[in-house]
XYZ file of N, CA, C and O in Angstrom:
656
model
N 4.337 11.276 2.694
C 3.734 10.395 1.716
C 4.107 10.916 0.317
O 3.986 12.098 0.044
N 4.557 10.022 -0.542
C 4.918 10.416 -1.903
C 3.668 10.761 -2.711
O 2.547 10.426 -2.325
N 3.895 11.422 -3.835
C 2.770 11.748 -4.720
C 2.032 10.504 -5.176
O 0.800 10.489 -5.253
N 2.773 9.416 -5.472
C 2.138 8.179 -5.904
C 1.312 7.570 -4.763
O 0.177 7.153 -4.973
N 1.879 7.517 -3.567
C 1.133 6.965 -2.428
C -0.132 7.775 -2.167
O -1.179 7.213 -1.844
N -0.019 9.081 -2.306
C -1.162 9.970 -2.111
C -2.236 9.683 -3.168
O -3.435 9.588 -2.846
N -1.809 9.534 -4.429
C -2.756 9.233 -5.511
C -3.428 7.881 -5.281
O -4.643 7.739 -5.478
N -2.658 6.893 -4.846
C -3.220 5.560 -4.602
C -4.223 5.586 -3.448
O -5.288 4.966 -3.522
N -3.909 6.350 -2.397
C -4.834 6.458 -1.264
C -6.133 7.144 -1.681
O -7.233 6.677 -1.340
N -6.028 8.234 -2.428
C -7.249 8.925 -2.880
C -8.032 8.037 -3.831
O -9.265 7.998 -3.797
N -7.339 7.321 -4.705
C -8.020 6.408 -5.624
C -8.813 5.357 -4.856
O -9.941 5.015 -5.237
N -8.245 4.862 -3.776
C -8.969 3.892 -2.948
C -10.220 4.495 -2.332
O -11.268 3.839 -2.269
N -10.141 5.747 -1.902
C -11.319 6.417 -1.343
C -12.407 6.585 -2.405
O -13.594 6.385 -2.130
N -11.998 6.950 -3.608
C -12.971 7.141 -4.694
C -13.582 5.804 -5.099
O -14.800 5.682 -5.225
N -12.741 4.796 -5.283
C -13.242 3.471 -5.679
C -14.183 2.893 -4.625
O -15.148 2.196 -4.955
N -13.937 3.210 -3.363
C -14.766 2.686 -2.278
C -16.217 3.136 -2.373
O -17.117 2.459 -1.879
N -16.459 4.254 -3.042
C -17.832 4.746 -3.179
C -18.695 3.802 -3.995
O -19.918 3.837 -3.900
N -18.068 2.944 -4.799
C -18.817 2.046 -5.680
C -18.683 0.578 -5.289
O -19.162 -0.291 -6.002
N -17.998 0.289 -4.177
C -17.759 -1.093 -3.773
C -18.122 -1.321 -2.325
O -17.739 -0.531 -1.459
N -18.816 -2.428 -2.043
C -19.088 -2.769 -0.646
C -17.777 -3.114 0.069
O -16.816 -3.547 -0.572
N -17.715 -2.935 1.355
C -16.471 -3.171 2.097
C -15.842 -4.545 1.846
O -14.624 -4.642 1.768
N -16.631 -5.576 1.699
C -16.085 -6.913 1.484
C -15.334 -7.084 0.181
O -14.548 -8.018 0.030
N -15.550 -6.189 -0.770
C -14.867 -6.279 -2.064
C -13.701 -5.297 -2.166
O -13.014 -5.259 -3.185
N -13.482 -4.510 -1.143
C -12.383 -3.532 -1.120
C -11.132 -4.204 -0.581
O -10.653 -3.907 0.505
N -10.611 -5.114 -1.363
C -9.474 -5.898 -0.916
C -8.536 -6.183 -2.082
O -8.979 -6.286 -3.229
N -7.273 -6.325 -1.765
C -6.289 -6.638 -2.791
C -6.400 -8.088 -3.263
O -5.616 -8.519 -4.091
N -7.375 -8.813 -2.768
C -7.650 -10.163 -3.256
C -8.691 -10.168 -4.371
O -9.042 -11.215 -4.898
N -9.189 -8.990 -4.728
C -10.235 -8.850 -5.735
C -9.653 -8.102 -6.934
O -9.332 -6.917 -6.851
N -9.503 -8.793 -8.061
C -8.891 -8.255 -9.276
C -9.523 -6.936 -9.680
O -8.815 -5.993 -10.040
N -10.833 -6.852 -9.636
C -11.544 -5.649 -10.065
C -11.129 -4.438 -9.219
O -10.892 -3.354 -9.746
N -11.067 -4.621 -7.907
C -10.681 -3.545 -7.001
C -9.261 -3.064 -7.301
O -9.011 -1.871 -7.419
N -8.336 -3.997 -7.447
C -6.944 -3.639 -7.725
C -6.850 -2.877 -9.043
O -6.152 -1.862 -9.143
N -7.587 -3.329 -10.058
C -7.549 -2.673 -11.359
C -8.156 -1.283 -11.349
O -7.557 -0.324 -11.858
N -9.333 -1.150 -10.770
C -10.009 0.155 -10.745
C -9.214 1.156 -9.911
O -8.974 2.284 -10.331
N -8.796 0.735 -8.737
C -7.996 1.636 -7.893
C -6.696 2.024 -8.612
O -6.288 3.188 -8.589
N -6.059 1.086 -9.284
C -4.822 1.374 -10.001
C -5.016 2.359 -11.137
O -4.230 3.299 -11.304
N -6.068 2.162 -11.931
C -6.341 3.097 -13.034
C -6.643 4.483 -12.485
O -6.119 5.488 -12.986
N -7.468 4.577 -11.459
C -7.768 5.876 -10.865
C -6.496 6.546 -10.341
O -6.294 7.752 -10.529
N -5.625 5.772 -9.707
C -4.385 6.338 -9.163
C -3.473 6.854 -10.276
O -2.884 7.938 -10.144
N -3.355 6.105 -11.362
C -2.518 6.554 -12.479
C -3.055 7.865 -13.046
O -2.303 8.814 -13.280
N -4.355 7.931 -13.255
C -4.948 9.151 -13.810
C -4.773 10.313 -12.839
O -4.383 11.416 -13.240
N -5.051 10.093 -11.567
C -4.868 11.161 -10.570
C -3.421 11.648 -10.533
O -3.161 12.855 -10.521
N -2.491 10.717 -10.507
C -1.074 11.073 -10.424
C -0.627 11.827 -11.673
O 0.106 12.824 -11.581
N -1.079 11.374 -12.829
C -0.713 12.046 -14.081
C -1.290 13.455 -14.142
O -0.586 14.403 -14.500
N -2.562 13.596 -13.802
C -3.190 14.917 -13.856
C -2.575 15.870 -12.834
O -2.359 17.047 -13.125
N -2.299 15.375 -11.651
C -1.659 16.214 -10.632
C -0.266 16.640 -11.092
O 0.119 17.801 -10.952
N 0.471 15.714 -11.653
C 1.821 16.005 -12.104
C 1.892 17.005 -13.245
O 2.841 17.786 -13.336
N 0.887 16.996 -14.109
C 0.871 17.932 -15.243
C 0.883 19.390 -14.791
O 1.406 20.247 -15.478
N 0.264 19.656 -13.657
C 0.084 21.046 -13.218
C 0.691 21.333 -11.854
O 0.457 22.403 -11.296
N 1.439 20.384 -11.302
C 2.060 20.607 -10.004
C 1.091 20.597 -8.843
O 1.388 21.140 -7.779
N -0.079 19.973 -9.048
C -1.074 19.905 -7.974
C -0.881 18.637 -7.151
O -0.183 17.723 -7.537
N -1.606 18.591 -6.076
C -1.730 17.377 -5.281
C -2.854 16.539 -5.898
O -3.787 17.099 -6.494
N -2.810 15.211 -5.750
C -3.942 14.402 -6.215
C -5.276 14.832 -5.593
O -6.319 14.687 -6.217
N -5.241 15.402 -4.384
C -6.472 15.882 -3.754
C -7.070 17.075 -4.490
O -8.256 17.355 -4.354
N -6.231 17.786 -5.238
C -6.699 18.973 -5.952
C -7.267 18.674 -7.335
O -7.757 19.582 -8.008
N -7.193 17.415 -7.749
C -7.810 17.018 -9.021
C -9.291 16.802 -8.741
O -9.662 15.977 -7.905
N -10.129 17.558 -9.424
C -11.571 17.445 -9.164
C -12.120 16.123 -9.683
O -11.569 15.519 -10.618
N -13.209 15.702 -9.076
C -13.877 14.486 -9.557
C -14.386 14.667 -10.980
O -14.358 13.728 -11.777
N -14.826 15.876 -11.314
C -15.270 16.137 -12.687
C -14.138 15.917 -13.684
O -14.330 15.314 -14.735
N -12.958 16.422 -13.355
C -11.797 16.258 -14.233
C -11.382 14.788 -14.316
O -11.081 14.265 -15.395
N -11.396 14.109 -13.184
C -11.055 12.692 -13.157
C -12.026 11.890 -14.014
O -11.620 11.039 -14.812
N -13.312 12.183 -13.893
C -14.330 11.499 -14.689
C -14.110 11.738 -16.180
O -14.180 10.805 -16.984
N -13.829 12.968 -16.538
C -13.602 13.302 -17.946
C -12.480 12.445 -18.539
O -12.604 11.903 -19.641
N -11.393 12.275 -17.806
C -10.250 11.526 -18.328
C -10.484 10.019 -18.293
O -10.110 9.321 -19.239
N -11.120 9.504 -17.250
C -11.413 8.063 -17.205
C -12.395 7.677 -18.310
O -12.303 6.587 -18.870
N -13.306 8.571 -18.620
C -14.328 8.296 -19.643
C -13.755 8.228 -21.052
O -14.427 7.748 -21.963
N -12.530 8.691 -21.234
C -11.930 8.672 -22.567
C -11.295 7.332 -22.918
O -10.823 7.144 -24.031
N -11.276 6.406 -21.991
C -10.867 5.049 -22.290
C -9.391 4.746 -22.142
O -8.576 5.594 -21.755
N -9.072 3.505 -22.477
C -7.738 2.958 -22.252
C -6.652 3.700 -23.016
O -5.569 3.946 -22.476
N -6.898 4.041 -24.267
C -5.876 4.739 -25.048
C -5.480 6.057 -24.411
O -4.295 6.416 -24.370
N -6.453 6.768 -23.905
C -6.182 8.052 -23.245
C -5.419 7.828 -21.938
O -4.483 8.573 -21.621
N -5.798 6.810 -21.199
C -5.117 6.527 -19.936
C -3.668 6.134 -20.201
O -2.752 6.565 -19.500
N -3.434 5.361 -21.247
C -2.056 5.011 -21.621
C -1.264 6.268 -21.982
O -0.104 6.403 -21.615
N -1.888 7.189 -22.701
C -1.202 8.433 -23.062
C -0.874 9.249 -21.803
O 0.213 9.834 -21.717
N -1.782 9.283 -20.852
C -1.507 9.975 -19.593
C -0.338 9.332 -18.841
O 0.408 10.012 -18.138
N -0.177 8.020 -18.991
C 0.864 7.287 -18.272
C 2.261 7.489 -18.850
O 3.248 7.231 -18.165
N 2.363 7.946 -20.092
C 3.681 8.073 -20.732
C 4.671 8.867 -19.886
O 5.787 8.405 -19.651
N 4.319 10.062 -19.379
C 5.305 10.790 -18.555
C 5.646 10.069 -17.246
O 6.693 10.319 -16.661
N 4.783 9.189 -16.801
C 5.001 8.484 -15.530
C 5.852 7.241 -15.687
O 6.679 6.933 -14.824
N 5.628 6.486 -16.774
C 6.279 5.177 -16.923
C 7.109 5.055 -18.195
O 7.789 4.058 -18.392
N 7.025 6.032 -19.075
C 7.758 5.975 -20.332
C 6.914 5.385 -21.452
O 5.958 4.652 -21.213
N 7.278 5.720 -22.655
C 6.554 5.289 -23.858
C 6.485 3.756 -23.973
O 5.444 3.199 -24.271
N 7.624 3.094 -23.754
C 7.659 1.642 -23.936
C 6.713 0.923 -22.984
O 5.986 0.019 -23.388
N 6.719 1.312 -21.718
C 5.825 0.657 -20.759
C 4.373 1.066 -20.972
O 3.471 0.256 -20.777
N 4.145 2.301 -21.356
C 2.765 2.764 -21.524
C 2.057 1.992 -22.626
O 0.870 1.702 -22.517
N 2.773 1.636 -23.678
C 2.132 0.998 -24.829
C 2.668 -0.378 -25.188
O 2.015 -1.110 -25.915
N 3.850 -0.759 -24.712
C 4.546 -1.877 -25.304
C 4.312 -3.270 -24.797
O 4.240 -4.199 -25.580
N 4.207 -3.481 -23.495
C 4.241 -4.849 -22.987
C 3.095 -5.715 -23.480
O 3.302 -6.866 -23.840
N 1.898 -5.183 -23.503
C 0.789 -6.029 -23.937
C 0.784 -6.201 -25.454
O 0.205 -7.141 -25.964
N 1.448 -5.307 -26.168
C 1.552 -5.465 -27.612
C 2.662 -6.433 -27.999
O 2.678 -6.943 -29.116
N 3.605 -6.670 -27.107
C 4.704 -7.598 -27.346
C 4.839 -8.491 -26.117
O 5.761 -8.348 -25.323
N 3.913 -9.434 -25.943
C 3.904 -10.221 -24.711
C 5.157 -11.052 -24.481
O 5.445 -11.430 -23.359
N 5.934 -11.328 -25.534
C 7.152 -12.101 -25.358
C 8.321 -11.234 -24.894
O 9.372 -11.749 -24.528
N 8.146 -9.927 -24.899
C 9.211 -9.023 -24.478
C 9.507 -9.237 -22.998
O 8.609 -9.553 -22.216
N 10.762 -9.068 -22.605
C 11.074 -9.226 -21.179
C 10.391 -8.142 -20.353
O 10.327 -6.989 -20.755
N 9.853 -8.538 -19.235
C 9.179 -7.594 -18.341
C 10.228 -6.991 -17.419
O 10.966 -7.720 -16.766
N 10.308 -5.672 -17.387
C 11.308 -5.056 -16.510
C 10.971 -5.282 -15.048
O 9.822 -5.529 -14.687
N 11.979 -5.186 -14.232
C 11.762 -5.304 -12.793
C 11.000 -4.073 -12.311
O 11.260 -2.966 -12.784
N 10.063 -4.277 -11.404
C 9.338 -3.121 -10.869
C 10.256 -2.314 -9.952
O 10.563 -2.730 -8.853
N 10.710 -1.179 -10.450
C 11.676 -0.367 -9.710
C 11.008 0.519 -8.663
O 11.655 0.941 -7.717
N 9.728 0.828 -8.857
C 9.002 1.688 -7.930
C 7.595 1.130 -7.775
O 7.132 0.354 -8.623
N 6.885 1.528 -6.734
C 5.493 1.079 -6.602
C 4.618 1.497 -7.790
O 3.740 0.750 -8.200
N 4.876 2.670 -8.363
C 4.124 3.102 -9.540
C 4.362 2.156 -10.710
O 3.413 1.707 -11.362
N 5.617 1.835 -10.990
C 5.945 0.916 -12.088
C 5.350 -0.459 -11.804
O 4.796 -1.108 -12.694
N 5.421 -0.904 -10.565
C 4.835 -2.195 -10.194
C 3.335 -2.211 -10.488
O 2.816 -3.164 -11.075
N 2.643 -1.153 -10.113
C 1.206 -1.062 -10.395
C 0.953 -1.051 -11.894
O 0.063 -1.753 -12.385
N 1.723 -0.262 -12.638
C 1.518 -0.184 -14.082
C 1.766 -1.540 -14.753
O 1.027 -1.940 -15.649
N 2.811 -2.247 -14.325
C 3.077 -3.572 -14.894
C 1.891 -4.498 -14.649
O 1.506 -5.279 -15.515
N 1.295 -4.410 -13.457
C 0.115 -5.232 -13.172
C -1.062 -4.803 -14.050
O -1.771 -5.637 -14.605
N -1.271 -3.490 -14.191
C -2.399 -2.983 -14.986
C -2.292 -3.354 -16.464
O -3.302 -3.454 -17.150
N -1.078 -3.534 -16.958
C -0.888 -3.835 -18.383
C -0.578 -5.306 -18.632
O -0.317 -5.701 -19.764
N -0.643 -6.105 -17.608
C -0.363 -7.534 -17.738
C -1.485 -8.219 -18.510
O -2.672 -8.009 -18.248
N -1.096 -9.074 -19.451
C -2.066 -9.922 -20.143
C -2.298 -11.168 -19.300
O -1.392 -11.672 -18.646
N -3.528 -11.671 -19.349
C -3.895 -12.837 -18.556
C -4.209 -13.991 -19.501
O -4.733 -13.765 -20.588
N -3.937 -15.213 -19.106
C -4.252 -16.344 -19.987
C -5.742 -16.375 -20.313
O -6.575 -16.164 -19.428
N -6.092 -16.589 -21.576
C -7.515 -16.602 -21.944
C -8.260 -17.742 -21.261
O -7.728 -18.835 -21.097
N -9.471 -17.423 -20.870
C -10.347 -18.439 -20.291
C -9.893 -18.964 -18.950
O -10.285 -20.048 -18.547
N -9.069 -18.216 -18.235
C -8.540 -18.684 -16.964
C -9.643 -18.797 -15.919
O -10.537 -17.973 -15.859
N -9.557 -19.839 -15.108
C -10.448 -19.934 -13.950
C -10.051 -18.828 -12.993
O -8.882 -18.479 -12.895
N -11.011 -18.269 -12.286
C -10.660 -17.095 -11.484
C -11.252 -17.059 -10.087
O -11.386 -16.005 -9.503
N -11.589 -18.162 -9.543
C -12.144 -18.150 -8.207
C -13.655 -18.008 -8.213
O -14.309 -18.314 -7.245
N -14.220 -17.519 -9.314
C -15.670 -17.483 -9.449
C -16.154 -18.836 -9.955
O -17.316 -19.151 -9.877
N -15.223 -19.609 -10.497
C -15.513 -20.982 -10.906
C -15.150 -21.904 -9.742
O -14.718 -21.459 -8.688
N -15.251 -23.207 -9.968
C -14.906 -24.141 -8.907
C -13.409 -24.304 -8.721
O -12.946 -24.719 -7.685
N -12.619 -23.989 -9.739
C -11.184 -24.209 -9.657
C -10.465 -22.967 -9.143
O -10.768 -21.863 -9.564
N -9.516 -23.159 -8.245
C -8.754 -21.993 -7.799
C -7.911 -21.460 -8.950
O -7.529 -22.186 -9.849
N -7.608 -20.190 -8.894
C -6.904 -19.563 -9.997
C -5.452 -19.314 -9.676
O -5.115 -18.758 -8.651
N -4.593 -19.735 -10.552
C -3.205 -19.305 -10.522
C -3.012 -18.221 -11.579
O -2.154 -17.390 -11.474
N -3.852 -18.228 -12.610
C -3.719 -17.293 -13.706
C -3.953 -15.856 -13.268
O -3.370 -14.947 -13.809
N -4.824 -15.645 -12.325
C -5.101 -14.299 -11.835
C -4.406 -14.081 -10.501
O -4.862 -13.314 -9.681
N -3.298 -14.780 -10.296
C -2.533 -14.680 -9.054
C -3.423 -14.945 -7.844
O -3.238 -14.362 -6.789
N -4.411 -15.801 -8.009
C -5.310 -16.138 -6.920
C -6.373 -15.097 -6.637
O -7.129 -15.236 -5.689
N -6.458 -14.054 -7.447
C -7.440 -12.999 -7.227
C -8.785 -13.375 -7.824
O -8.855 -13.958 -8.902
N -9.848 -13.011 -7.136
C -11.184 -13.156 -7.696
C -11.369 -12.097 -8.769
O -10.939 -10.953 -8.600
N -12.002 -12.461 -9.870
C -12.182 -11.510 -10.964
C -13.612 -11.552 -11.457
O -14.135 -12.606 -11.782
N -14.234 -10.391 -11.547
C -15.575 -10.278 -12.075
C -15.584 -9.554 -13.409
O -16.202 -9.982 -14.363
N -14.863 -8.439 -13.510
C -14.806 -7.648 -14.747
C -13.977 -8.416 -15.774
O -12.846 -8.797 -15.497
N -14.543 -8.623 -16.941
C -13.811 -9.307 -18.001
C -13.476 -10.732 -17.651
O -12.458 -11.270 -18.071
N -14.332 -11.364 -16.868
C -14.153 -12.749 -16.429
C -13.724 -13.622 -17.610
O -14.404 -13.690 -18.611
N -12.566 -14.234 -17.508
C -12.076 -15.119 -18.556
C -11.386 -14.409 -19.698
O -10.901 -15.047 -20.621
N -11.305 -13.101 -19.670
C -10.682 -12.331 -20.749
C -9.177 -12.235 -20.537
O -8.719 -12.054 -19.410
N -8.407 -12.289 -21.614
C -6.957 -12.109 -21.479
C -6.551 -10.642 -21.411
O -5.380 -10.332 -21.224
N -7.491 -9.734 -21.544
C -7.179 -8.309 -21.610
C -6.529 -7.789 -20.336
O -6.835 -8.229 -19.231
N -5.677 -6.811 -20.528
C -5.051 -6.126 -19.405
C -6.105 -5.300 -18.665
O -7.080 -4.840 -19.262
N -5.893 -5.102 -17.386
C -6.836 -4.325 -16.584
C -7.009 -2.917 -17.133
O -8.128 -2.396 -17.158
N -5.926 -2.295 -17.587
C -6.036 -0.926 -18.092
C -6.978 -0.856 -19.299
O -7.584 0.177 -19.542
N -7.143 -1.963 -19.994
C -8.055 -2.001 -21.132
C -9.468 -2.415 -20.727
O -10.421 -2.140 -21.448
N -9.594 -3.067 -19.584
C -10.886 -3.614 -19.153
C -11.666 -2.727 -18.198
O -12.887 -2.806 -18.151
N -10.984 -1.911 -17.403
C -11.681 -1.243 -16.302
C -11.929 0.261 -16.427
O -12.545 0.823 -15.520
N -11.504 0.965 -17.485
C -11.743 2.415 -17.489
C -13.207 2.815 -17.293
O -13.482 3.772 -16.555
N -14.141 2.102 -17.909
C -15.555 2.435 -17.708
C -15.973 2.210 -16.256
O -16.780 2.964 -15.711
N -15.419 1.170 -15.644
C -15.723 0.893 -14.242
C -15.094 1.938 -13.331
O -15.669 2.320 -12.309
N -13.913 2.422 -13.708
C -13.283 3.502 -12.943
C -14.146 4.765 -13.026
O -14.363 5.445 -12.022
N -14.643 5.063 -14.220
C -15.535 6.220 -14.391
C -16.794 6.048 -13.545
O -17.276 7.005 -12.918
N -17.314 4.840 -13.505
C -18.511 4.561 -12.699
C -18.238 4.816 -11.212
O -19.079 5.349 -10.490
N -17.034 4.455 -10.752
C -16.672 4.709 -9.355
C -16.598 6.211 -9.077
O -17.021 6.674 -8.008
N -16.094 6.975 -10.035
C -16.031 8.429 -9.871
C -17.442 9.003 -9.764
O -17.712 9.851 -8.916
N -18.339 8.540 -10.607
C -19.734 9.008 -10.553
C -20.338 8.690 -9.190
O -21.004 9.527 -8.582
N -20.070 7.497 -8.668
C -20.580 7.137 -7.346
C -19.989 8.055 -6.271
O -20.694 8.495 -5.369
N -18.692 8.368 -6.383
C -18.068 9.282 -5.418
C -18.653 10.679 -5.511
O -18.795 11.372 -4.500
N -19.018 11.090 -6.722
C -19.649 12.419 -6.900
C -20.987 12.466 -6.165
O -21.360 13.515 -5.624
N -21.667 11.353 -6.111
C -22.967 11.299 -5.440
C -22.853 11.321 -3.927
O -23.828 11.552 -3.229
N -21.645 11.062 -3.413
C -21.460 11.036 -1.957
C -20.851 12.312 -1.419
O -20.675 12.454 -0.227
N -20.531 13.266 -2.288
C -19.903 14.488 -1.772
C -20.914 15.478 -1.290
O -22.065 15.436 -1.426
């Protein structure tokens, strides 16, 4: 298993502490966003020191998630590069690069802007704007997941701390 796959798997375990089984699905925007942010932070922190994502403590993970989107973007720079870490949502007309790796694919999704006021499956209309995903966090917001979910990611870490 690659370091990224390992980080994504651990992120799913941590996020699961705060979500009922029925919401732990790739059809739920919130789950995909929270798990993705946790995985990026885990992978970045592990990579900084040559550790495994399993060796990143929940306390350390909480500290970094609690610092918000700007900090998470800074952590992502060594993983995805400066342009991807900060650029796409600031220049929405810029061409989106092809997802060359699962990590880049996740980051592109986390930094994707969404059409404002989009129906999201919580309304009566099915959503194409959220790729058919149900969305609760930032319902109707055009914000990227990386900007919307850091507090929720921190909340999932706190829930995981309570289960250890």
